[in-house]
Amino acid sequence: MKKLDMEKKIETALNSLDHVCRVGPGPFFYTRVQTRLARKERTIWETISAFIAQPAVAFTVICLIISMNSLVILQRESAPAITEQNGSLPADESDVDTIAFYDEENNNTDTQ
Amino acid sequence: MSEWILIEQLRQGNETAFKTIVETWQDMVYNTALGIIQNAEDAEDISQEVFVQVYESINTFKGEAKFSTWLYKITVTKTMDHIRRKKRKKRFAFIQSIFGINDEIVHDPPDFHHPGIVLDKKETAAELFKAIDQLPENQKIAFTLNKLEGLNYQEVSEIMNTTVPSIESLLHRAKNNLKKLLEIYYREKYNTDKF
């Protein structure tokens, strides 16, 4: 290809966009915009409920609840030993001699 | 109905005003996006995003510039974001294909034929669009707005937040780059080095 031909071809290409017509989107464009807007306009609660309703999320939550329940049950099985140990505490605490306490108080008032 | 009345009505949540705005400016938004992204499906997607943004942020439009300038700005920003997202996806797909995670072959897009170009110019215009696609971002935007939308330097400078002389220089560089790119393309096409 000669240099002159090349220049002519480049110039033709550069001018190929002259008098180009403006084109628009397909029909019912506004309806599609509305649909998109509606999709975006979901409230925060709708978004949260949609998230929770997802099978993966629901399954994980169920698994979590089951495992927490089993953990509590397992802890309860070992619980009697703890209650026995702690069971003596209230007995010791209730072993306060109330009469002796009042006597002590009376003694104090007598000395005053 | 005047542009300002429509904007005011949209601010009050009037659906009819929004419909009129969409129908009045949809071609302008779509044509601009199409010229830059060179894909009809993506241009439609971007146009929808633009009008959703208009609906949501009409209160931020101060009226210092023309409404169309504001719309052009949103369109250009959304289109460039879309291009960057696409490039990121393409890079990610390429990396995945290296590691054998994704066996999908990344195809180069086919030649873009703008539907608004007359038949006898379609082939030449497709070659030009290929070259435009290789321009740096700013040059690509300025050239598309000037050539496809027929905007003058003043209008392009307002959209791109710059001065008229810088747009002149940007367009000058764009044309020079396009000449070089087209020359390389034609050399390869006709397989010749002789001039």
PDB file of C-alpha atoms in Angstrom:
ATOM      1  CA  MET A   1       0.000   0.000   0.000  1.00  0.00           C
ATOM      2  CA  LYS A   2       1.388   3.395  -0.975  1.00  0.00           C
ATOM      3  CA  LYS A   3       1.872   6.120   1.629  1.00  0.00           C
ATOM      4  CA  LEU A   4      -0.725   8.328  -0.045  1.00  0.00           C
ATOM      5  CA  ASP A   5      -3.284   5.514  -0.032  1.00  0.00           C
ATOM      6  CA  MET A   6      -2.540   4.813   3.610  1.00  0.00           C
ATOM      7  CA  GLU A   7      -3.066   8.471   4.581  1.00  0.00           C
ATOM      8  CA  LYS A   8      -6.301   8.533   2.615  1.00  0.00           C
ATOM      9  CA  LYS A   9      -7.514   5.378   4.323  1.00  0.00           C
ATOM     10  CA  ILE A  10      -6.684   6.741   7.794  1.00  0.00           C
ATOM     11  CA  GLU A  11      -8.453  10.014   6.993  1.00  0.00           C
ATOM     12  CA  THR A  12     -11.529   8.115   5.769  1.00  0.00           C
ATOM     13  CA  ALA A  13     -11.547   6.064   8.966  1.00  0.00           C
ATOM     14  CA  LEU A  14     -11.264   9.179  11.126  1.00  0.00           C
ATOM     15  CA  ASN A  15     -14.161  10.778   9.289  1.00  0.00           C
ATOM     16  CA  SER A  16     -16.342   7.669   9.410  1.00  0.00           C
ATOM     17  CA  LEU A  17     -18.102   8.921  12.526  1.00  0.00           C
ATOM     18  CA  ASP A  18     -19.275  12.122  10.828  1.00  0.00           C
ATOM     19  CA  HIS A  19     -23.079  12.394  10.605  1.00  0.00           C
ATOM     20  CA  VAL A  20     -23.552   9.385  12.880  1.00  0.00           C
ATOM     21  CA  CYS A  21     -27.122   8.983  14.139  1.00  0.00           C
ATOM     22  CA  ARG A  22     -27.843   8.874  17.850  1.00  0.00           C
ATOM     23  CA  VAL A  23     -29.227   5.507  18.916  1.00  0.00           C
ATOM     24  CA  GLY A  24     -31.347   4.632  21.935  1.00  0.00           C
ATOM     25  CA  PRO A  25     -31.963   1.610  24.129  1.00  0.00           C
ATOM     26  CA  GLY A  26     -34.575  -1.017  23.319  1.00  0.00           C
ATOM     27  CA  PRO A  27     -38.318  -0.485  23.863  1.00  0.00           C
ATOM     28  CA  PHE A  28     -39.825  -0.378  27.377  1.00  0.00           C
ATOM     29  CA  PHE A  29     -36.619   1.037  28.782  1.00  0.00           C
ATOM     30  CA  TYR A  30     -38.478   2.953  31.503  1.00  0.00           C
ATOM     31  CA  THR A  31     -40.089  -0.288  32.750  1.00  0.00           C
ATOM     32  CA  ARG A  32     -36.658  -1.846  33.120  1.00  0.00           C
ATOM     33  CA  VAL A  33     -35.401   1.197  35.026  1.00  0.00           C
ATOM     34  CA  GLN A  34     -38.410   0.938  37.343  1.00  0.00           C
ATOM     35  CA  THR A  35     -37.699  -2.756  37.980  1.00  0.00           C
ATOM     36  CA  ARG A  36     -34.106  -1.906  38.848  1.00  0.00           C
ATOM     37  CA  LEU A  37     -35.228   0.851  41.166  1.00  0.00           C
ATOM     38  CA  ALA A  38     -37.695  -1.464  42.915  1.00  0.00           C
ATOM     39  CA  ARG A  39     -34.925  -3.982  43.426  1.00  0.00           C
ATOM     40  CA  LYS A  40     -32.770  -1.304  45.058  1.00  0.00           C
ATOM     41  CA  GLU A  41     -35.567   0.151  47.155  1.00  0.00           C
ATOM     42  CA  ARG A  42     -35.937  -2.889  49.396  1.00  0.00           C
ATOM     43  CA  THR A  43     -35.959  -1.932  53.045  1.00  0.00           C
ATOM     44  CA  ILE A  44     -33.308  -3.023  55.501  1.00  0.00           C
ATOM     45  CA  TRP A  45     -35.702  -5.577  57.072  1.00  0.00           C
ATOM     46  CA  GLU A  46     -36.466  -7.074  53.664  1.00  0.00           C
ATOM     47  CA  THR A  47     -32.745  -7.377  53.041  1.00  0.00           C
ATOM     48  CA  ILE A  48     -32.172  -9.011  56.433  1.00  0.00           C
ATOM     49  CA  SER A  49     -35.081 -11.447  56.023  1.00  0.00           C
ATOM     50  CA  ALA A  50     -33.923 -12.304  52.506  1.00  0.00           C
ATOM     51  CA  PHE A  51     -30.446 -12.975  53.922  1.00  0.00           C
ATOM     52  CA  ILE A  52     -31.777 -15.190  56.712  1.00  0.00           C
ATOM     53  CA  ALA A  53     -34.061 -17.057  54.306  1.00  0.00           C
ATOM     54  CA  GLN A  54     -31.077 -18.207  52.282  1.00  0.00           C
ATOM     55  CA  PRO A  55     -30.721 -22.025  52.650  1.00  0.00           C
ATOM     56  CA  ALA A  56     -27.029 -21.812  53.580  1.00  0.00           C
ATOM     57  CA  VAL A  57     -27.678 -19.218  56.294  1.00  0.00           C
ATOM     58  CA  ALA A  58     -30.733 -21.078  57.643  1.00  0.00           C
ATOM     59  CA  PHE A  59     -28.796 -24.365  57.772  1.00  0.00           C
ATOM     60  CA  THR A  60     -25.865 -22.724  59.586  1.00  0.00           C
ATOM     61  CA  VAL A  61     -28.200 -21.140  62.144  1.00  0.00           C
ATOM     62  CA  ILE A  62     -29.932 -24.496  62.790  1.00  0.00           C
ATOM     63  CA  CYS A  63     -26.551 -26.253  63.198  1.00  0.00           C
ATOM     64  CA  LEU A  64     -25.448 -23.527  65.603  1.00  0.00           C
ATOM     65  CA  ILE A  65     -28.606 -23.909  67.715  1.00  0.00           C
ATOM     66  CA  ILE A  66     -28.257 -27.717  67.819  1.00  0.00           C
ATOM     67  CA  SER A  67     -24.574 -27.542  68.808  1.00  0.00           C
ATOM     68  CA  MET A  68     -25.306 -24.972  71.543  1.00  0.00           C
ATOM     69  CA  ASN A  69     -28.070 -27.197  72.905  1.00  0.00           C
ATOM     70  CA  SER A  70     -25.783 -30.262  72.956  1.00  0.00           C
ATOM     71  CA  LEU A  71     -23.128 -28.197  74.733  1.00  0.00           C
ATOM     72  CA  VAL A  72     -25.617 -27.221  77.424  1.00  0.00           C
ATOM     73  CA  ILE A  73     -26.768 -30.861  77.821  1.00  0.00           C
ATOM     74  CA  LEU A  74     -23.152 -32.055  78.128  1.00  0.00           C
ATOM     75  CA  GLN A  75     -22.454 -29.426  80.728  1.00  0.00           C
ATOM     76  CA  ARG A  76     -25.504 -30.508  82.724  1.00  0.00           C
ATOM     77  CA  GLU A  77     -24.223 -34.088  82.808  1.00  0.00           C
ATOM     78  CA  SER A  78     -21.168 -32.954  84.704  1.00  0.00           C
ATOM     79  CA  ALA A  79     -23.210 -30.521  86.783  1.00  0.00           C
ATOM     80  CA  PRO A  80     -24.042 -32.732  89.927  1.00  0.00           C
ATOM     81  CA  ALA A  81     -20.411 -32.691  91.087  1.00  0.00           C
ATOM     82  CA  ILE A  82     -20.422 -28.904  90.982  1.00  0.00           C
ATOM     83  CA  THR A  83     -23.766 -28.596  92.778  1.00  0.00           C
ATOM     84  CA  GLU A  84     -22.546 -30.962  95.483  1.00  0.00           C
ATOM     85  CA  GLN A  85     -19.495 -28.837  95.996  1.00  0.00           C
ATOM     86  CA  ASN A  86     -21.470 -25.634  95.940  1.00  0.00           C
ATOM     87  CA  GLY A  87     -24.306 -27.246  97.874  1.00  0.00           C
ATOM     88  CA  SER A  88     -22.282 -27.138 101.060  1.00  0.00           C
ATOM     89  CA  LEU A  89     -21.788 -23.416 100.756  1.00  0.00           C
ATOM     90  CA  PRO A  90     -25.354 -22.315 101.481  1.00  0.00           C
ATOM     91  CA  ALA A  91     -25.409 -24.760 104.366  1.00  0.00           C
ATOM     92  CA  ASP A  92     -22.284 -23.145 105.815  1.00  0.00           C
ATOM     93  CA  GLU A  93     -23.646 -19.697 105.190  1.00  0.00           C
ATOM     94  CA  SER A  94     -27.000 -20.576 106.782  1.00  0.00           C
ATOM     95  CA  ASP A  95     -25.110 -21.941 109.730  1.00  0.00           C
ATOM     96  CA  VAL A  96     -24.901 -18.453 111.190  1.00  0.00           C
ATOM     97  CA  ASP A  97     -25.924 -18.431 114.738  1.00  0.00           C
ATOM     98  CA  THR A  98     -28.555 -15.697 114.767  1.00  0.00           C
ATOM     99  CA  ILE A  99     -28.872 -15.774 118.548  1.00  0.00           C
ATOM    100  CA  ALA A 100     -25.168 -15.353 118.944  1.00  0.00           C
ATOM    101  CA  PHE A 101     -25.354 -12.456 116.499  1.00  0.00           C
ATOM    102  CA  TYR A 102     -28.029 -10.678 118.508  1.00  0.00           C
ATOM    103  CA  ASP A 103     -26.181 -11.468 121.697  1.00  0.00           C
ATOM    104  CA  GLU A 104     -23.129  -9.811 120.324  1.00  0.00           C
ATOM    105  CA  GLU A 105     -25.207  -6.798 119.366  1.00  0.00           C
ATOM    106  CA  ASN A 106     -26.795  -6.665 122.795  1.00  0.00           C
ATOM    107  CA  ASN A 107     -23.404  -6.902 124.432  1.00  0.00           C
ATOM    108  CA  ASN A 108     -22.254  -3.929 122.384  1.00  0.00           C
ATOM    109  CA  THR A 109     -25.229  -1.786 123.435  1.00  0.00           C
ATOM    110  CA  ASP A 110     -24.685  -2.789 127.078  1.00  0.00           C
ATOM    111  CA  THR A 111     -21.096  -1.655 127.059  1.00  0.00           C
ATOM    112  CA  GLN A 112     -22.130   1.669 125.477  1.00  0.00           C
TER     113      GLN A 112
ATOM    114  CA  MET B   1     -42.516  21.068  30.116  1.00  0.00           C
ATOM    115  CA  SER B   2     -39.444  22.933  31.302  1.00  0.00           C
ATOM    116  CA  GLU B   3     -36.391  21.057  32.572  1.00  0.00           C
ATOM    117  CA  TRP B   4     -36.567  22.839  35.942  1.00  0.00           C
ATOM    118  CA  ILE B   5     -40.215  22.005  36.557  1.00  0.00           C
ATOM    119  CA  LEU B   6     -39.440  18.342  35.868  1.00  0.00           C
ATOM    120  CA  ILE B   7     -36.490  18.355  38.258  1.00  0.00           C
ATOM    121  CA  GLU B   8     -38.551  20.053  40.953  1.00  0.00           C
ATOM    122  CA  GLN B   9     -41.363  17.513  40.489  1.00  0.00           C
ATOM    123  CA  LEU B  10     -38.891  14.619  40.647  1.00  0.00           C
ATOM    124  CA  ARG B  11     -37.523  16.016  43.912  1.00  0.00           C
ATOM    125  CA  GLN B  12     -41.057  15.717  45.276  1.00  0.00           C
ATOM    126  CA  GLY B  13     -41.143  12.066  44.172  1.00  0.00           C
ATOM    127  CA  ASN B  14     -43.363  12.514  41.117  1.00  0.00           C
ATOM    128  CA  GLU B  15     -43.203   9.298  39.048  1.00  0.00           C
ATOM    129  CA  THR B  16     -44.544  10.958  35.880  1.00  0.00           C
ATOM    130  CA  ALA B  17     -41.751  13.527  35.999  1.00  0.00           C
ATOM    131  CA  PHE B  18     -39.214  10.730  36.326  1.00  0.00           C
ATOM    132  CA  LYS B  19     -40.746   8.915  33.347  1.00  0.00           C
ATOM    133  CA  THR B  20     -40.542  12.091  31.244  1.00  0.00           C
ATOM    134  CA  ILE B  21     -36.909  12.610  32.267  1.00  0.00           C
ATOM    135  CA  VAL B  22     -36.019   9.024  31.347  1.00  0.00           C
ATOM    136  CA  GLU B  23     -37.795   9.225  27.990  1.00  0.00           C
ATOM    137  CA  THR B  24     -36.255  12.604  27.136  1.00  0.00           C
ATOM    138  CA  TRP B  25     -32.636  11.753  27.917  1.00  0.00           C
ATOM    139  CA  GLN B  26     -32.448   7.953  27.471  1.00  0.00           C
ATOM    140  CA  ASP B  27     -31.026   8.158  23.936  1.00  0.00           C
ATOM    141  CA  MET B  28     -28.346  10.645  24.955  1.00  0.00           C
ATOM    142  CA  VAL B  29     -27.259   8.501  27.921  1.00  0.00           C
ATOM    143  CA  TYR B  30     -27.373   5.218  25.979  1.00  0.00           C
ATOM    144  CA  ASN B  31     -25.537   6.600  22.935  1.00  0.00           C
ATOM    145  CA  THR B  32     -22.746   8.018  25.097  1.00  0.00           C
ATOM    146  CA  ALA B  33     -22.322   4.801  27.063  1.00  0.00           C
ATOM    147  CA  LEU B  34     -22.437   2.745  23.855  1.00  0.00           C
ATOM    148  CA  GLY B  35     -19.754   4.874  22.208  1.00  0.00           C
ATOM    149  CA  ILE B  36     -17.373   4.427  25.120  1.00  0.00           C
ATOM    150  CA  ILE B  37     -18.034   0.812  26.121  1.00  0.00           C
ATOM    151  CA  GLN B  38     -18.763  -0.475  22.589  1.00  0.00           C
ATOM    152  CA  ASN B  39     -21.214  -3.146  23.730  1.00  0.00           C
ATOM    153  CA  ALA B  40     -25.001  -2.818  23.468  1.00  0.00           C
ATOM    154  CA  GLU B  41     -25.813  -4.998  26.482  1.00  0.00           C
ATOM    155  CA  ASP B  42     -23.382  -3.155  28.760  1.00  0.00           C
ATOM    156  CA  ALA B  43     -24.597   0.224  27.465  1.00  0.00           C
ATOM    157  CA  GLU B  44     -28.181  -0.718  28.382  1.00  0.00           C
ATOM    158  CA  ASP B  45     -27.061  -1.814  31.843  1.00  0.00           C
ATOM    159  CA  ILE B  46     -25.118   1.414  32.394  1.00  0.00           C
ATOM    160  CA  SER B  47     -28.051   3.554  31.175  1.00  0.00           C
ATOM    161  CA  GLN B  48     -30.324   1.901  33.728  1.00  0.00           C
ATOM    162  CA  GLU B  49     -27.755   2.530  36.462  1.00  0.00           C
ATOM    163  CA  VAL B  50     -27.505   6.189  35.410  1.00  0.00           C
ATOM    164  CA  PHE B  51     -31.250   6.791  35.765  1.00  0.00           C
ATOM    165  CA  VAL B  52     -31.382   4.956  39.098  1.00  0.00           C
ATOM    166  CA  GLN B  53     -28.615   7.297  40.272  1.00  0.00           C
ATOM    167  CA  VAL B  54     -30.557  10.305  38.921  1.00  0.00           C
ATOM    168  CA  TYR B  55     -33.633   9.211  40.884  1.00  0.00           C
ATOM    169  CA  GLU B  56     -31.661   8.686  44.073  1.00  0.00           C
ATOM    170  CA  SER B  57     -29.470  11.776  43.961  1.00  0.00           C
ATOM    171  CA  ILE B  58     -31.618  14.412  42.259  1.00  0.00           C
ATOM    172  CA  ASN B  59     -31.381  16.458  45.455  1.00  0.00           C
ATOM    173  CA  THR B  60     -27.636  16.812  44.981  1.00  0.00           C
ATOM    174  CA  PHE B  61     -28.144  18.498  41.602  1.00  0.00           C
ATOM    175  CA  LYS B  62     -27.579  22.153  42.394  1.00  0.00           C
ATOM    176  CA  GLY B  63     -28.418  23.520  38.968  1.00  0.00           C
ATOM    177  CA  GLU B  64     -25.063  25.279  38.541  1.00  0.00           C
ATOM    178  CA  ALA B  65     -24.500  23.383  35.299  1.00  0.00           C
ATOM    179  CA  LYS B  66     -27.026  22.202  32.711  1.00  0.00           C
ATOM    180  CA  PHE B  67     -29.005  19.076  33.577  1.00  0.00           C
ATOM    181  CA  SER B  68     -27.609  17.356  30.475  1.00  0.00           C
ATOM    182  CA  THR B  69     -24.035  18.114  31.632  1.00  0.00           C
ATOM    183  CA  TRP B  70     -24.821  16.496  34.993  1.00  0.00           C
ATOM    184  CA  LEU B  71     -26.277  13.486  33.175  1.00  0.00           C
ATOM    185  CA  TYR B  72     -23.217  13.221  30.903  1.00  0.00           C
ATOM    186  CA  LYS B  73     -20.960  13.286  33.976  1.00  0.00           C
ATOM    187  CA  ILE B  74     -22.867  10.442  35.648  1.00  0.00           C
ATOM    188  CA  THR B  75     -22.876   8.448  32.393  1.00  0.00           C
ATOM    189  CA  VAL B  76     -19.139   8.844  31.826  1.00  0.00           C
ATOM    190  CA  THR B  77     -18.322   7.936  35.452  1.00  0.00           C
ATOM    191  CA  LYS B  78     -20.583   4.874  35.408  1.00  0.00           C
ATOM    192  CA  THR B  79     -19.203   3.745  32.052  1.00  0.00           C
ATOM    193  CA  MET B  80     -15.592   4.049  33.185  1.00  0.00           C
ATOM    194  CA  ASP B  81     -16.420   2.151  36.413  1.00  0.00           C
ATOM    195  CA  HIS B  82     -18.025  -0.581  34.308  1.00  0.00           C
ATOM    196  CA  ILE B  83     -14.950  -0.801  32.063  1.00  0.00           C
ATOM    197  CA  ARG B  84     -12.634  -1.053  35.096  1.00  0.00           C
ATOM    198  CA  ARG B  85     -14.832  -3.762  36.637  1.00  0.00           C
ATOM    199  CA  LYS B  86     -14.800  -5.688  33.371  1.00  0.00           C
ATOM    200  CA  LYS B  87     -11.021  -5.438  33.120  1.00  0.00           C
ATOM    201  CA  ARG B  88     -10.640  -6.677  36.704  1.00  0.00           C
ATOM    202  CA  LYS B  89     -12.912  -9.648  35.965  1.00  0.00           C
ATOM    203  CA  LYS B  90     -10.943 -10.435  32.820  1.00  0.00           C
ATOM    204  CA  ARG B  91      -7.628 -10.326  34.717  1.00  0.00           C
ATOM    205  CA  PHE B  92      -9.071 -12.535  37.468  1.00  0.00           C
ATOM    206  CA  ALA B  93     -10.381 -15.042  34.904  1.00  0.00           C
ATOM    207  CA  PHE B  94      -6.952 -15.074  33.257  1.00  0.00           C
ATOM    208  CA  ILE B  95      -5.206 -15.778  36.601  1.00  0.00           C
ATOM    209  CA  GLN B  96      -7.743 -18.509  37.341  1.00  0.00           C
ATOM    210  CA  SER B  97      -7.127 -20.077  33.944  1.00  0.00           C
ATOM    211  CA  ILE B  98      -3.349 -20.140  34.671  1.00  0.00           C
ATOM    212  CA  PHE B  99      -3.947 -22.114  37.861  1.00  0.00           C
ATOM    213  CA  GLY B 100      -6.517 -24.302  36.116  1.00  0.00           C
ATOM    214  CA  ILE B 101      -9.356 -23.168  38.412  1.00  0.00           C
ATOM    215  CA  ASN B 102     -11.368 -21.769  35.543  1.00  0.00           C
ATOM    216  CA  ASP B 103     -11.088 -23.512  32.193  1.00  0.00           C
ATOM    217  CA  GLU B 104     -13.231 -20.952  30.385  1.00  0.00           C
ATOM    218  CA  ILE B 105     -11.397 -19.328  27.507  1.00  0.00           C
ATOM    219  CA  VAL B 106     -11.384 -15.543  27.629  1.00  0.00           C
ATOM    220  CA  HIS B 107     -12.458 -14.407  24.176  1.00  0.00           C
ATOM    221  CA  ASP B 108     -11.597 -11.055  22.632  1.00  0.00           C
ATOM    222  CA  PRO B 109     -14.771  -9.092  21.896  1.00  0.00           C
ATOM    223  CA  PRO B 110     -15.913  -9.090  18.270  1.00  0.00           C
ATOM    224  CA  ASP B 111     -15.731  -5.940  16.131  1.00  0.00           C
ATOM    225  CA  PHE B 112     -18.149  -3.297  17.284  1.00  0.00           C
ATOM    226  CA  HIS B 113     -20.634  -2.024  14.719  1.00  0.00           C
ATOM    227  CA  HIS B 114     -22.386   1.142  15.859  1.00  0.00           C
ATOM    228  CA  PRO B 115     -26.062   0.911  14.799  1.00  0.00           C
ATOM    229  CA  GLY B 116     -26.187   4.616  13.975  1.00  0.00           C
ATOM    230  CA  ILE B 117     -23.609   4.469  11.203  1.00  0.00           C
ATOM    231  CA  VAL B 118     -24.646   4.142   7.565  1.00  0.00           C
ATOM    232  CA  LEU B 119     -23.963   0.804   5.905  1.00  0.00           C
ATOM    233  CA  ASP B 120     -21.158   1.908   3.550  1.00  0.00           C
ATOM    234  CA  LYS B 121     -19.161   3.330   6.481  1.00  0.00           C
ATOM    235  CA  LYS B 122     -19.753   0.445   8.910  1.00  0.00           C
ATOM    236  CA  GLU B 123     -16.529  -1.443   8.177  1.00  0.00           C
ATOM    237  CA  THR B 124     -14.278   1.626   8.365  1.00  0.00           C
ATOM    238  CA  ALA B 125     -16.052   2.820  11.526  1.00  0.00           C
ATOM    239  CA  ALA B 126     -15.494  -0.601  13.137  1.00  0.00           C
ATOM    240  CA  GLU B 127     -11.758  -0.206  12.478  1.00  0.00           C
ATOM    241  CA  LEU B 128     -11.852   3.249  14.041  1.00  0.00           C
ATOM    242  CA  PHE B 129     -13.757   1.972  17.101  1.00  0.00           C
ATOM    243  CA  LYS B 130     -11.085  -0.688  17.562  1.00  0.00           C
ATOM    244  CA  ALA B 131      -8.464   2.065  17.646  1.00  0.00           C
ATOM    245  CA  ILE B 132     -10.569   4.270  19.970  1.00  0.00           C
ATOM    246  CA  ASP B 133     -10.773   1.373  22.409  1.00  0.00           C
ATOM    247  CA  GLN B 134      -6.981   1.440  22.736  1.00  0.00           C
ATOM    248  CA  LEU B 135      -6.801   5.140  23.632  1.00  0.00           C
ATOM    249  CA  PRO B 136      -6.078   6.320  27.186  1.00  0.00           C
ATOM    250  CA  GLU B 137      -9.255   6.933  29.250  1.00  0.00           C
ATOM    251  CA  ASN B 138      -9.373  10.743  29.004  1.00  0.00           C
ATOM    252  CA  GLN B 139      -8.680  10.818  25.270  1.00  0.00           C
ATOM    253  CA  LYS B 140     -11.308   8.157  24.679  1.00  0.00           C
ATOM    254  CA  ILE B 141     -13.973  10.107  26.609  1.00  0.00           C
ATOM    255  CA  ALA B 142     -13.154  13.445  24.971  1.00  0.00           C
ATOM    256  CA  PHE B 143     -13.086  11.965  21.458  1.00  0.00           C
ATOM    257  CA  THR B 144     -16.364  10.075  21.936  1.00  0.00           C
ATOM    258  CA  LEU B 145     -18.198  13.084  23.361  1.00  0.00           C
ATOM    259  CA  ASN B 146     -16.918  15.320  20.593  1.00  0.00           C
ATOM    260  CA  LYS B 147     -17.347  12.957  17.652  1.00  0.00           C
ATOM    261  CA  LEU B 148     -20.310  10.765  18.599  1.00  0.00           C
ATOM    262  CA  GLU B 149     -22.359  13.210  20.647  1.00  0.00           C
ATOM    263  CA  GLY B 150     -21.291  16.224  18.596  1.00  0.00           C
ATOM    264  CA  LEU B 151     -20.441  18.289  21.687  1.00  0.00           C
ATOM    265  CA  ASN B 152     -18.221  21.346  21.337  1.00  0.00           C
ATOM    266  CA  TYR B 153     -14.978  21.875  23.278  1.00  0.00           C
ATOM    267  CA  GLN B 154     -16.729  24.029  25.893  1.00  0.00           C
ATOM    268  CA  GLU B 155     -19.339  21.349  26.644  1.00  0.00           C
ATOM    269  CA  VAL B 156     -16.724  18.565  26.759  1.00  0.00           C
ATOM    270  CA  SER B 157     -14.596  20.636  29.152  1.00  0.00           C
ATOM    271  CA  GLU B 158     -17.574  21.142  31.488  1.00  0.00           C
ATOM    272  CA  ILE B 159     -18.314  17.418  31.542  1.00  0.00           C
ATOM    273  CA  MET B 160     -14.684  16.514  32.136  1.00  0.00           C
ATOM    274  CA  ASN B 161     -14.125  19.303  34.704  1.00  0.00           C
ATOM    275  CA  THR B 162     -11.260  20.852  32.794  1.00  0.00           C
ATOM    276  CA  THR B 163     -10.417  23.850  30.610  1.00  0.00           C
ATOM    277  CA  VAL B 164     -11.101  24.305  26.903  1.00  0.00           C
ATOM    278  CA  PRO B 165      -7.362  24.428  25.969  1.00  0.00           C
ATOM    279  CA  SER B 166      -6.742  21.130  27.745  1.00  0.00           C
ATOM    280  CA  ILE B 167      -9.620  19.553  25.805  1.00  0.00           C
ATOM    281  CA  GLU B 168      -8.127  20.914  22.562  1.00  0.00           C
ATOM    282  CA  SER B 169      -4.798  19.342  23.414  1.00  0.00           C
ATOM    283  CA  LEU B 170      -6.480  16.099  24.555  1.00  0.00           C
ATOM    284  CA  LEU B 171      -8.354  15.806  21.247  1.00  0.00           C
ATOM    285  CA  HIS B 172      -5.223  16.654  19.268  1.00  0.00           C
ATOM    286  CA  ARG B 173      -3.322  13.871  21.038  1.00  0.00           C
ATOM    287  CA  ALA B 174      -6.271  11.510  20.578  1.00  0.00           C
ATOM    288  CA  LYS B 175      -6.287  12.107  16.814  1.00  0.00           C
ATOM    289  CA  ASN B 176      -2.516  11.607  16.566  1.00  0.00           C
ATOM    290  CA  ASN B 177      -2.728   8.377  18.548  1.00  0.00           C
ATOM    291  CA  LEU B 178      -5.624   7.168  16.412  1.00  0.00           C
ATOM    292  CA  LYS B 179      -3.611   7.851  13.235  1.00  0.00           C
ATOM    293  CA  LYS B 180      -0.715   5.796  14.619  1.00  0.00           C
ATOM    294  CA  LEU B 181      -2.987   2.946  15.735  1.00  0.00           C
ATOM    295  CA  LEU B 182      -4.813   2.874  12.403  1.00  0.00           C
ATOM    296  CA  GLU B 183      -1.507   2.890  10.535  1.00  0.00           C
ATOM    297  CA  ILE B 184      -0.285  -0.138  12.504  1.00  0.00           C
ATOM    298  CA  TYR B 185      -3.629  -1.849  11.918  1.00  0.00           C
ATOM    299  CA  TYR B 186      -3.613  -1.242   8.144  1.00  0.00           C
ATOM    300  CA  ARG B 187       0.032  -2.307   7.865  1.00  0.00           C
ATOM    301  CA  GLU B 188      -0.813  -5.619   9.513  1.00  0.00           C
ATOM    302  CA  LYS B 189      -4.004  -5.997   7.525  1.00  0.00           C
ATOM    303  CA  TYR B 190      -2.368  -5.416   4.143  1.00  0.00           C
ATOM    304  CA  ASN B 191       0.887  -6.984   5.324  1.00  0.00           C
ATOM    305  CA  THR B 192       3.174  -4.349   3.866  1.00  0.00           C
ATOM    306  CA  ASP B 193       6.047  -2.146   5.079  1.00  0.00           C
ATOM    307  CA  LYS B 194       6.567  -0.264   1.824  1.00  0.00           C
ATOM    308  CA  PHE B 195       5.410   3.335   1.632  1.00  0.00           C
TER     309      PHE B 195
END
